[in-house]
Short mmCIF file of C-alpha atoms and ligand atoms in Angstrom, two decimals:
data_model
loop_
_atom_site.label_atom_id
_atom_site.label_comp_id
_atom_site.label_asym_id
_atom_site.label_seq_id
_atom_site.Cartn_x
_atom_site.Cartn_y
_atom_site.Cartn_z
CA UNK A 410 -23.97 10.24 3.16
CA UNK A 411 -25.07 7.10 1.23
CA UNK A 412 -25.37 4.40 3.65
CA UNK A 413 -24.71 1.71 1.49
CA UNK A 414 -20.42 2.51 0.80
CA UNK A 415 -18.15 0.46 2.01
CA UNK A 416 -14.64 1.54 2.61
CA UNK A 417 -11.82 -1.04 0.99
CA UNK A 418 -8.04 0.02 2.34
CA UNK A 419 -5.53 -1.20 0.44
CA UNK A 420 -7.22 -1.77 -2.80
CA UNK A 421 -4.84 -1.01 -5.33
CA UNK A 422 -2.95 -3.90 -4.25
CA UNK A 423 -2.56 -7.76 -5.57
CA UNK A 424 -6.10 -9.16 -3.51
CA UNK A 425 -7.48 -5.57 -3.27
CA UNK A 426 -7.41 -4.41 -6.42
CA UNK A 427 -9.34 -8.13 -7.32
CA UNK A 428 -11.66 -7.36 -5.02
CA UNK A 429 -12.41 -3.98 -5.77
CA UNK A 430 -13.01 -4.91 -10.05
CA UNK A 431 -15.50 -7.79 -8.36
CA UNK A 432 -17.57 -5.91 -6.07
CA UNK A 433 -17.86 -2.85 -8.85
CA UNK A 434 -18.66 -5.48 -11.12
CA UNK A 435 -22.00 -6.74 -9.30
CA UNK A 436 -22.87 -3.83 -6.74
CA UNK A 437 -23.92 -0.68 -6.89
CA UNK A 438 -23.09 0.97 -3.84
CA UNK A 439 -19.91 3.30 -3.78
CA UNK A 440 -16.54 1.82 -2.44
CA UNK A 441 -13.87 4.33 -1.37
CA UNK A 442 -10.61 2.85 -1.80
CA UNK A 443 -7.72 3.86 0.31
CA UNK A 444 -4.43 3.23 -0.51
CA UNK A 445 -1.02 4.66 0.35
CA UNK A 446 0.20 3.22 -2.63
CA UNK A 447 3.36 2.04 -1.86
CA UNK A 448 5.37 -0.04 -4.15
CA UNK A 449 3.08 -2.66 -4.08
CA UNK A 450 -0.18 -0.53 -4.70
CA UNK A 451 -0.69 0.36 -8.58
CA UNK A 452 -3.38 2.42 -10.16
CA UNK A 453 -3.35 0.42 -13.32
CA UNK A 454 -5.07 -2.59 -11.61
CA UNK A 455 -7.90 -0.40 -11.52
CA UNK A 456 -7.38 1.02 -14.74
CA UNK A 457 -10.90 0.13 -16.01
CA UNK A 458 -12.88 2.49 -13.05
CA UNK A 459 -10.95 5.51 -13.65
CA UNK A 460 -14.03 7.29 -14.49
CA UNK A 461 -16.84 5.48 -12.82
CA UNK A 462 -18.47 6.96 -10.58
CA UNK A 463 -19.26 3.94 -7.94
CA UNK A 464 -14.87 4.14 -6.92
CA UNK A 465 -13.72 6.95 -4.94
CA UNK A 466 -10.08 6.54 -4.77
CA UNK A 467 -8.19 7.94 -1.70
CA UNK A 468 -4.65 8.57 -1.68
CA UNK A 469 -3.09 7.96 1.85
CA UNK A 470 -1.93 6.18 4.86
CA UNK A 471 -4.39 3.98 7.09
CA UNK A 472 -2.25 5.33 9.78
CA UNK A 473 -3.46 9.18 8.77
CA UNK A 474 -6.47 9.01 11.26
CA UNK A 475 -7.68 12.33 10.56
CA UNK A 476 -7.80 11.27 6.73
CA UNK A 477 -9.60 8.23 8.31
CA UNK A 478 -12.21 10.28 10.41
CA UNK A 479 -12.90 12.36 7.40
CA UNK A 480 -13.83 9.59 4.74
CA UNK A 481 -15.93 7.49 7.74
CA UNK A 482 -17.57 10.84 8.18
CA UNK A 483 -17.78 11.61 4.77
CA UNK A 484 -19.26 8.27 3.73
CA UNK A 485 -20.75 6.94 6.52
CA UNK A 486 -20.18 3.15 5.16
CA UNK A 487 -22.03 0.32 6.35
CA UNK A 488 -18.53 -1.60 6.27
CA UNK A 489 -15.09 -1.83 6.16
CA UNK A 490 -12.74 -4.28 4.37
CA UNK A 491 -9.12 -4.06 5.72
CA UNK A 492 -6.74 -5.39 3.10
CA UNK A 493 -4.11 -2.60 3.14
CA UNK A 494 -0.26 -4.58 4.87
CA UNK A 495 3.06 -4.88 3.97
CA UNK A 496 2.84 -8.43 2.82
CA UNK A 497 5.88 -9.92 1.58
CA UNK A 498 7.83 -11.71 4.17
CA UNK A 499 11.53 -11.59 2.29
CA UNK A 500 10.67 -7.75 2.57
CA UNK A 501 10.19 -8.22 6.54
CA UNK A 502 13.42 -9.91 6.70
CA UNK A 503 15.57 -7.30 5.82
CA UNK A 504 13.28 -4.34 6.86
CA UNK A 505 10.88 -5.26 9.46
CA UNK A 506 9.73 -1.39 10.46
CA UNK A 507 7.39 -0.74 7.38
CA UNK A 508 5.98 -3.85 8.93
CA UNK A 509 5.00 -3.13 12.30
CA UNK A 510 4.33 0.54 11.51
CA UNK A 511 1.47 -0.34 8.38
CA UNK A 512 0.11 -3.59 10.18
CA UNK A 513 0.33 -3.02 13.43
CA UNK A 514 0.65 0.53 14.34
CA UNK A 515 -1.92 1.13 11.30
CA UNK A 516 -4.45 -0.99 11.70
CA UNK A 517 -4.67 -0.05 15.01
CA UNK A 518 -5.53 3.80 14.05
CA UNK A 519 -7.59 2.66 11.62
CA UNK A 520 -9.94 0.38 14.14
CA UNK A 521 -9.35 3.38 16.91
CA UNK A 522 -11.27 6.32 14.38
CA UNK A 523 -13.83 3.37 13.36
CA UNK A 524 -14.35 2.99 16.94
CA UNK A 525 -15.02 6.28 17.98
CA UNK A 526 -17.36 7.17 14.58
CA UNK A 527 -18.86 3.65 14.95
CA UNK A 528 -19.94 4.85 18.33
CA UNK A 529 -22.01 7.97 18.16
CA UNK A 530 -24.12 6.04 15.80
CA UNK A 531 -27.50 4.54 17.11
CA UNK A 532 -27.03 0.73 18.26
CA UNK A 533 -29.54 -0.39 15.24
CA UNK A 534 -27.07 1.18 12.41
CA UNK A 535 -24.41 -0.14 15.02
CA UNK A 536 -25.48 -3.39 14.56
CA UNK A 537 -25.17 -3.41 11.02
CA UNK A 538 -21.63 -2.34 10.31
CA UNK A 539 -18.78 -4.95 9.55
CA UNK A 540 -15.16 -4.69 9.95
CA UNK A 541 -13.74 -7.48 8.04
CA UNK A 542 -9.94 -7.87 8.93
CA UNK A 543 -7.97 -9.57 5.86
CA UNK A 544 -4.97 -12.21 7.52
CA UNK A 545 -3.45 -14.64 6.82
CA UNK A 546 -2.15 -18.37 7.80
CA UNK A 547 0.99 -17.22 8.71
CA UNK A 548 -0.27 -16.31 12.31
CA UNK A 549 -0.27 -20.05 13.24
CA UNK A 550 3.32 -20.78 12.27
CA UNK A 551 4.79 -23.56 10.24
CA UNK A 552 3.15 -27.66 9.94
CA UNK A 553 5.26 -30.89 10.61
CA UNK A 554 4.40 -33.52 7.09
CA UNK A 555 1.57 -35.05 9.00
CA UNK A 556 -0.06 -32.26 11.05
CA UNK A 557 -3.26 -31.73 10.36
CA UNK A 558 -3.96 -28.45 8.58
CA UNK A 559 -5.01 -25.07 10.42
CA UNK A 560 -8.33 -24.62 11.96
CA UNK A 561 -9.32 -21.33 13.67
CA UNK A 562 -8.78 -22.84 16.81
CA UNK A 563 -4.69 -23.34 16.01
CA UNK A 564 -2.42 -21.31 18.63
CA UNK A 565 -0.58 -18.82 16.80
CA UNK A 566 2.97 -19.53 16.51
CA UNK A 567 4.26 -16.36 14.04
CA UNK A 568 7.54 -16.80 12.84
CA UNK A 569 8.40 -14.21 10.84
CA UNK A 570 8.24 -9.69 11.76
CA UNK A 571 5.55 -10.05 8.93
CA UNK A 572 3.60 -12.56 10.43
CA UNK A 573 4.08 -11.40 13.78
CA UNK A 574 2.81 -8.43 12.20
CA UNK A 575 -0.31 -9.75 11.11
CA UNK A 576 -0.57 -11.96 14.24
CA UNK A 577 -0.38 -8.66 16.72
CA UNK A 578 -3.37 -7.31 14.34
CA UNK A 579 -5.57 -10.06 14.32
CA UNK A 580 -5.19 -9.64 17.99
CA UNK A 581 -5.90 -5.90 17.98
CA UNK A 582 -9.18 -6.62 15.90
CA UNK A 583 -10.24 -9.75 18.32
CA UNK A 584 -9.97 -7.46 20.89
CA UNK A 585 -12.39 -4.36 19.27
CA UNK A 586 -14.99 -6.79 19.17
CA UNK A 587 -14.47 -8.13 22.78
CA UNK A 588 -13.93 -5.41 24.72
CA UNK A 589 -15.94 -1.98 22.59
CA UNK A 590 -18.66 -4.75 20.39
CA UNK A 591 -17.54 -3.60 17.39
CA UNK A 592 -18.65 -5.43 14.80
CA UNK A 593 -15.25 -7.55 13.61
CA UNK A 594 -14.88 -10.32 11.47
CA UNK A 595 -11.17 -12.25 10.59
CA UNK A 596 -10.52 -13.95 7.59
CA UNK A 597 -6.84 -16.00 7.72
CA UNK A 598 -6.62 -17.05 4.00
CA UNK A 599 -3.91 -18.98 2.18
CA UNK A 600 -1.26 -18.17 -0.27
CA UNK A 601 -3.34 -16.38 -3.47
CA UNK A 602 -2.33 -16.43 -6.98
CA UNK A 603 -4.40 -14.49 -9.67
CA UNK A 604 -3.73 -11.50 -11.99
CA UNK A 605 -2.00 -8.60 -10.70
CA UNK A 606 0.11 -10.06 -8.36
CA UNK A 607 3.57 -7.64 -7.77
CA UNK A 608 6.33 -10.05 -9.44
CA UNK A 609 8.32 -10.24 -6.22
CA UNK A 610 6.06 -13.69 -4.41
CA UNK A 611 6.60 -16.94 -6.02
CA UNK A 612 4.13 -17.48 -8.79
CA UNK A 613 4.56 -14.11 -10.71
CA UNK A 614 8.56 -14.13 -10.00
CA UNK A 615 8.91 -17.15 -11.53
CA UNK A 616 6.40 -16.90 -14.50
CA UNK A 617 8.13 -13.60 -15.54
CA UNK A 618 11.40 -15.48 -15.67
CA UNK A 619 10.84 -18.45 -17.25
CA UNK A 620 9.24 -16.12 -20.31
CA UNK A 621 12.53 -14.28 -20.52
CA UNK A 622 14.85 -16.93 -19.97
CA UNK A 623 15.93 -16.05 -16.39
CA UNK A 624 17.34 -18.32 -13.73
CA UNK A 625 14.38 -19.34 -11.42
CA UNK A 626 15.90 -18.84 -7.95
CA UNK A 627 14.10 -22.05 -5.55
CA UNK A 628 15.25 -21.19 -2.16
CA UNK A 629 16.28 -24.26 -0.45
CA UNK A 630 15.37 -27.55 -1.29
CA UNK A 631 12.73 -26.51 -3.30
CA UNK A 632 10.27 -29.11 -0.88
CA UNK A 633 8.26 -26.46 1.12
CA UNK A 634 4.69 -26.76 1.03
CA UNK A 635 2.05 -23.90 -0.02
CA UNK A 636 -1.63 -24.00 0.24
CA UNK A 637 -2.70 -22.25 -2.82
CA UNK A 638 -5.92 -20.26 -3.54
CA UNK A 639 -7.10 -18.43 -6.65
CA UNK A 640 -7.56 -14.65 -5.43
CA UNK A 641 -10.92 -14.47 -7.07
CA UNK A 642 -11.94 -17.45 -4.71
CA UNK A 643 -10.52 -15.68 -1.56
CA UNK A 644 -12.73 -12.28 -2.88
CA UNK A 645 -15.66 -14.24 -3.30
CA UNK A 646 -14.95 -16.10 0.32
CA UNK A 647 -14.45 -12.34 2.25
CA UNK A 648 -18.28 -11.10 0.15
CA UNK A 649 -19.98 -14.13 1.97
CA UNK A 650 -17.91 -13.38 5.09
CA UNK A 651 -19.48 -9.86 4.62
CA UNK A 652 -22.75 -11.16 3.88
CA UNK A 653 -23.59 -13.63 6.11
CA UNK A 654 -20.57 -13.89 8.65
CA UNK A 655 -21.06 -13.45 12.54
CA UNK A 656 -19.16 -10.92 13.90
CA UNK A 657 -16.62 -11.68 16.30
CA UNK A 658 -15.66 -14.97 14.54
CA UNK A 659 -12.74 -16.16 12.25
CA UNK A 660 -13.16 -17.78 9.32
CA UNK A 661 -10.02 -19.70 7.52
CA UNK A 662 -9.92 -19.87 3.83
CA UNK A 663 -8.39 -22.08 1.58
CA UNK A 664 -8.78 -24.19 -1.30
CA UNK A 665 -7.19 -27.79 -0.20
CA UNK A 666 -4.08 -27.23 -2.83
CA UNK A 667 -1.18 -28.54 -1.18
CA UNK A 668 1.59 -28.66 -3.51
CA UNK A 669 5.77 -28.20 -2.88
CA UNK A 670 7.60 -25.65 -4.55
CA UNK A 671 9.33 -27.13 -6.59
CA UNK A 672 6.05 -28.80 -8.43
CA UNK A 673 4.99 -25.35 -9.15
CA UNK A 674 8.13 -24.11 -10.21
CA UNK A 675 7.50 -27.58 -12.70
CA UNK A 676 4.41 -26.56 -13.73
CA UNK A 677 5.22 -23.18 -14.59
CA UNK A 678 7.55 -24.35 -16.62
CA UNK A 679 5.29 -26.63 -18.25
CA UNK A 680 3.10 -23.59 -19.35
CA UNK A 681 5.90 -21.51 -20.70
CA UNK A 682 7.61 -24.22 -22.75
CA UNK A 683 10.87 -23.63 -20.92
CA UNK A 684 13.65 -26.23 -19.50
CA UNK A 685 14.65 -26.86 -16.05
CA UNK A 686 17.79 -26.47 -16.37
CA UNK A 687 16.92 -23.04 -15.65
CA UNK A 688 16.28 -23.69 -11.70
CA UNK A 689 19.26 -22.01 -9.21
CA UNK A 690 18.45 -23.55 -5.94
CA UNK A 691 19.67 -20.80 -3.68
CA UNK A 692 20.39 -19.54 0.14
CA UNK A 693 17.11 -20.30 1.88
CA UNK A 694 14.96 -17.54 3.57
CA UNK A 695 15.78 -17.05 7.11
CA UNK A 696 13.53 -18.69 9.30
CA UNK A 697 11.51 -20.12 6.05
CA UNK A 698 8.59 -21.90 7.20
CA UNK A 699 8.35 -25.53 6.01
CA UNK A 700 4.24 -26.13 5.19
CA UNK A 701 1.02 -24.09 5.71
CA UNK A 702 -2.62 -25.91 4.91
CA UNK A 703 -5.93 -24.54 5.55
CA UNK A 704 -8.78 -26.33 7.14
CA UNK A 705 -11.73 -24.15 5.62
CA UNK A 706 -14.56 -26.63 6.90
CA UNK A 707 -16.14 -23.68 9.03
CA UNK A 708 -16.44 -21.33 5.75
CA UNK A 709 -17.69 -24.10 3.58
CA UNK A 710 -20.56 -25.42 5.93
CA UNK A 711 -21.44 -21.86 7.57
CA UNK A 712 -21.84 -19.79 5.11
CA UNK A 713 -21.66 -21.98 1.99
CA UNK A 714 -18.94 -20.97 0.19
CA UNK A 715 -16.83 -23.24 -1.72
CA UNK A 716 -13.73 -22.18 -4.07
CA UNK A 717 -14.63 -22.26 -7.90
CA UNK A 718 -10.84 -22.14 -8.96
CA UNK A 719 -9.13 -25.99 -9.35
CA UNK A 720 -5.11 -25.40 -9.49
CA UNK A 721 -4.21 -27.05 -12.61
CA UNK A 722 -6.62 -24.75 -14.59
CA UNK A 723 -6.17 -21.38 -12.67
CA UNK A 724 -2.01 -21.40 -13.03
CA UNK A 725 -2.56 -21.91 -16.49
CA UNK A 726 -4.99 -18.99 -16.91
CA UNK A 727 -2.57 -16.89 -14.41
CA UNK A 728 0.55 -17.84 -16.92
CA UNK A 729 -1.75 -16.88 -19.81
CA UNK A 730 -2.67 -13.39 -18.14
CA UNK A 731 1.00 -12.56 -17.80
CA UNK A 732 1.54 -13.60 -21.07
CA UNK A 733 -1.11 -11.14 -22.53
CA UNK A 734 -0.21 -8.43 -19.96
CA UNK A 735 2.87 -7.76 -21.11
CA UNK A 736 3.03 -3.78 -20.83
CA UNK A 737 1.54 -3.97 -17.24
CA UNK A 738 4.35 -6.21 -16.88
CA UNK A 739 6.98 -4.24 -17.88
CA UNK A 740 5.90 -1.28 -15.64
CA UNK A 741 5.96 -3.16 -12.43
CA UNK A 742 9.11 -3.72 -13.47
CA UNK A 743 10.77 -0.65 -12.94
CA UNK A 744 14.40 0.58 -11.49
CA UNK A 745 12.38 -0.03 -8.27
CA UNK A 746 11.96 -3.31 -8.45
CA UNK A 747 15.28 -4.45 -10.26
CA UNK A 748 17.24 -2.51 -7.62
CA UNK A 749 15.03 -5.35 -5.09
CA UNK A 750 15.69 -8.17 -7.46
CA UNK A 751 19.71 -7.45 -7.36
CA UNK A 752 19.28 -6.72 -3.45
CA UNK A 753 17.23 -10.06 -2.87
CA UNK A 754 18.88 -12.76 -5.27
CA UNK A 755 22.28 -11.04 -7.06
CA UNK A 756 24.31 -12.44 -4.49
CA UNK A 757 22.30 -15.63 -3.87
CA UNK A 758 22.08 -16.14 -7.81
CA UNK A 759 26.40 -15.59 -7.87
CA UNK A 760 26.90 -17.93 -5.55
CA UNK A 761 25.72 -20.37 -6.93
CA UNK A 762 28.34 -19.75 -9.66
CA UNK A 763 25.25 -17.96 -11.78
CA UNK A 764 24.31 -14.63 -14.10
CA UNK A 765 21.87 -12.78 -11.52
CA UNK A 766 20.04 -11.53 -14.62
P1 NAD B 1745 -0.06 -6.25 -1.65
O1 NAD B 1745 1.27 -6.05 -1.03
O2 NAD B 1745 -0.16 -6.66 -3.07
O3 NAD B 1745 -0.94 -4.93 -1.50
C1 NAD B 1745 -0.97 -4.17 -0.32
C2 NAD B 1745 -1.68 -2.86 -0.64
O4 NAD B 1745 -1.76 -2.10 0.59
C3 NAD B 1745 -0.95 -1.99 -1.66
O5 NAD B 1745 -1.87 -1.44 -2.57
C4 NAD B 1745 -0.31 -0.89 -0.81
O6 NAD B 1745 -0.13 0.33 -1.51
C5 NAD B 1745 -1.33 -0.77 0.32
N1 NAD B 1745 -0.74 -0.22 1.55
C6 NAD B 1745 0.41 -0.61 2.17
N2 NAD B 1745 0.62 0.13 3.27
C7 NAD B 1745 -0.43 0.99 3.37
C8 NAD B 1745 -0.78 1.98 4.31
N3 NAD B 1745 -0.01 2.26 5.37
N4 NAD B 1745 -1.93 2.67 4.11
C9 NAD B 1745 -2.72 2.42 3.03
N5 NAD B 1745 -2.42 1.50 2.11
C10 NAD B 1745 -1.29 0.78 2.27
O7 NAD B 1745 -0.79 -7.30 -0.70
P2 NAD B 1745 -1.80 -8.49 -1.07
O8 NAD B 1745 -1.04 -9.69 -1.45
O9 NAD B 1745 -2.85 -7.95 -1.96
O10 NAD B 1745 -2.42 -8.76 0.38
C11 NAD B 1745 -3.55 -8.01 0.84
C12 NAD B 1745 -3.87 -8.46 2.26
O11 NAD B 1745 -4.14 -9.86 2.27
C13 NAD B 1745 -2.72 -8.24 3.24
O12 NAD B 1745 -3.30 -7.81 4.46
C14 NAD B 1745 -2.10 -9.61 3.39
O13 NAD B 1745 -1.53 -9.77 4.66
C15 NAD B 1745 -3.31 -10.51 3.22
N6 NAD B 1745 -3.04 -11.85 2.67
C16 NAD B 1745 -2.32 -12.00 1.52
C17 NAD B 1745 -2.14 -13.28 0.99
C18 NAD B 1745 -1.38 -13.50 -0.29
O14 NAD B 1745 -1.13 -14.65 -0.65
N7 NAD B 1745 -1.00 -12.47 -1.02
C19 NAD B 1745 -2.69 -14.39 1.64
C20 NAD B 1745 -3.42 -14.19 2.83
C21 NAD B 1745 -3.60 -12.92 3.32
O1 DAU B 1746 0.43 -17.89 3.24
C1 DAU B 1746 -0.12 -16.65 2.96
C2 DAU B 1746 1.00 -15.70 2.65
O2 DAU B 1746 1.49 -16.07 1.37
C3 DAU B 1746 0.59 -14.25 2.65
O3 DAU B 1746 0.20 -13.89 3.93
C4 DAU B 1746 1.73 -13.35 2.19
O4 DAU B 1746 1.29 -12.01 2.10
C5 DAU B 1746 2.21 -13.83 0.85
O5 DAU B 1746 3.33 -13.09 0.45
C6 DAU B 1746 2.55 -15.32 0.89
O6 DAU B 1746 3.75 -15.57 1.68
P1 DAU B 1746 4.85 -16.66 1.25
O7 DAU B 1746 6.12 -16.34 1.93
O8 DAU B 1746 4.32 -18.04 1.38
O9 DAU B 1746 4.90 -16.31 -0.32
P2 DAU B 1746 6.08 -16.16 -1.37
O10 DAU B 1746 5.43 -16.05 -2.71
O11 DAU B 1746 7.07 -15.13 -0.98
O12 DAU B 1746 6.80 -17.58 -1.27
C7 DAU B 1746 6.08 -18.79 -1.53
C8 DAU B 1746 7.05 -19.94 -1.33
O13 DAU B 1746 8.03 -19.90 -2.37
C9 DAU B 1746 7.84 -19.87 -0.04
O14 DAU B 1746 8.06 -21.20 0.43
C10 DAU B 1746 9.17 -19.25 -0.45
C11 DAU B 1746 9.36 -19.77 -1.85
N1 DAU B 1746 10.11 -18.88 -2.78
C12 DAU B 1746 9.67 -17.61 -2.93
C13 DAU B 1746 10.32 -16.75 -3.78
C14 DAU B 1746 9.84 -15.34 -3.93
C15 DAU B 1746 11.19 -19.38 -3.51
O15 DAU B 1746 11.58 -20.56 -3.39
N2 DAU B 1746 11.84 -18.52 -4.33
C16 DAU B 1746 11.46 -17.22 -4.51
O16 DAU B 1746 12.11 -16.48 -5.28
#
């Protein structure tokens, strides 16, 4: 058992799979990564630790808890970093089980076996495990033009099954730490944008399809507001949550980048050299909230972190990654995820008297 593994879930993911190349770029200790691998999960973001030794990759479901026993007993790791969700909110429209099942029903089984192992350990080594729970700022709804942005004290207000999702979690791990003392800790970051993120969330979709030519499909009027983060910002932000972060408190995260949709769509376009004549404004999202912002004050002045990332600079290195990952591009790709792209904007992209392709 080395003592000094940590157990990631969900690493093979968009922010997981960042996280995972950062830590096994500057630690030493093992990290056991366990993934389900669902469409969103994909071994080539971690393509460059296939054979070291310091990432144990395990296949399965957080929900699996006698998987779960064995790798905590296994292991024995002196944390755990909870990143593994359904986490695309068109996806929760249409098919809101996956949804409660994975972030609900699984992160419950997950913090039940941590429980239970966590507590036939002596209260010292007790004392020193973390349980870092990765949210979001979905769980406090949707801001008015003037609000002022999220702090940790905001009421939740989820509107949609996958932030209601997240919300019922972020409840589940609030309440291991009150009621049993395990040692929790909640980050609720902003939107990320970074390398490897699945083309089906804004930033990725649309840089894909300005390169080929494709309509860019704005839902709405194009003037909802995002809060955007560079993921390598958000990794760093969870390490010093890790690090120096007191359980039982929530930390927000976020990078002050306020910027409509539309802008970025703009910008993107900017990078690729392409017109916009190729924006579709289409159907909105049901229920589509209008702005999220993140007051990270508590973050910044607690435990000194601060985001390296500005926005200009890191979309332009994102649109530049794409561009030079072209193969990983085309495999994400797949029957998969055109069959998603014909379900989620075909219609939409007809409509408005367009090709869908
Ligand atoms: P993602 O969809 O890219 O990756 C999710 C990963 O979890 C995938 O590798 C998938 O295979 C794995 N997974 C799904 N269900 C699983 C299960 N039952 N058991 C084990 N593994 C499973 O997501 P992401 O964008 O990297 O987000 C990671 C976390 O960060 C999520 O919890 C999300 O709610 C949160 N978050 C995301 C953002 C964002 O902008 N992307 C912002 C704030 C918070
Ligand atoms: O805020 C944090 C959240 O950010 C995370 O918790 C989620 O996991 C992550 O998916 C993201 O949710 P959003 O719904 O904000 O992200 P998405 O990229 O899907 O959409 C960003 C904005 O762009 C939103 O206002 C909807 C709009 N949009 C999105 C797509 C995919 C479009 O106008 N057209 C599109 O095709």
């Amino acid at each position: 058992m080395t003592q000094t593994s940590i157990i990631v879930t969900g690493g093979a993911g968009f922010i997981g799979a960042n996280f995972v190349r950062q830590w096994i770029a500057h630690e030493s200790a093992t990290l056991i990564n366990l993934d389900k691998l669902t469409y969103a999960g994909n071994p080539e973001n971690l393509r460059p630790l296939k054979d070291s030794p310091a990432h144990v990759f395990a296949h399965g479901d957080i929900g699996n808890r006698e998987l779960v026993r064995h790798l905590l007993e296994r292991h024995g790791p002196r944390a755990i970093v909870h990143f593994a969700a359904e986490s695309h909110v068109d996806r929760s429209v249409h098919g809101p089980t996956e949804f409660v099942q994975t972030n609900i029903v699984g992160t419950f089984a997950l913090l039940e076996e941590t429980r239970l192992w966590w507590e036939k350990h002596a209260p010292s080594k007790r004392e020193e495990f973390r349980f870092v729970h990765v949210s979001t700022d979905e769980v406090f709804g949707s801001l008015g033009p003037n609000d002022p942005p999220f702090n940790e004290s905001t009421p939740f207000a989820p509107n949609s099954p996958y932030a209601a999702s997240k919300a019922a979690a972020d409840h589940l791990v609030r309440a291991y730490h009150h009621t049993y003392g395990l040692p929790t800790l909640i980050v609720n970051c902003s939107n990320n944008y970074g390398p490897f993120q699945f083309p089906e969330k804004l930033i990725p979709l649309m840089i894909l399809n300005a390169v080929d030519g494709k309509p860019l499909p704005v839902y709405g009027d194009g003037m909802y507001v995002r809060d955007w983060i560079h993921v390598e910002d958000h990794c760093e932000a969870i390490d010093a949550v890790l690090i120096g972060g007191k359980p039982g408190e929530v930390y927000n995260i976020g990078a002050e980048n306020e910027r409509p949709n539309l802008d970025v769509v703009h910008e993107i376009l900017r990078h690729t050299g392409r017109d916009p004549s190729l924006i579709r404004y289409v159907p909105d999202r049901p229920g589509h909230d209008r702005r999220y912002a993140m007051n990270a004050r508590k973050i910044r002045e607690e435990l000194g972190w601060k985001p390296r990332h500005g926005f200009e600079r890191g979309l332009a290195d994102t649109v530049t990654w794409y561009l030079q990952n072209q193969t990983w591009c085309q495999r994400v790709r797949s029957s998969a995820y055109r069959d998603y792209y014909e379900r989620q904007y075909g219609a939409r992209l007809r409509q408005q008297g367009g090709d869908a392709t």
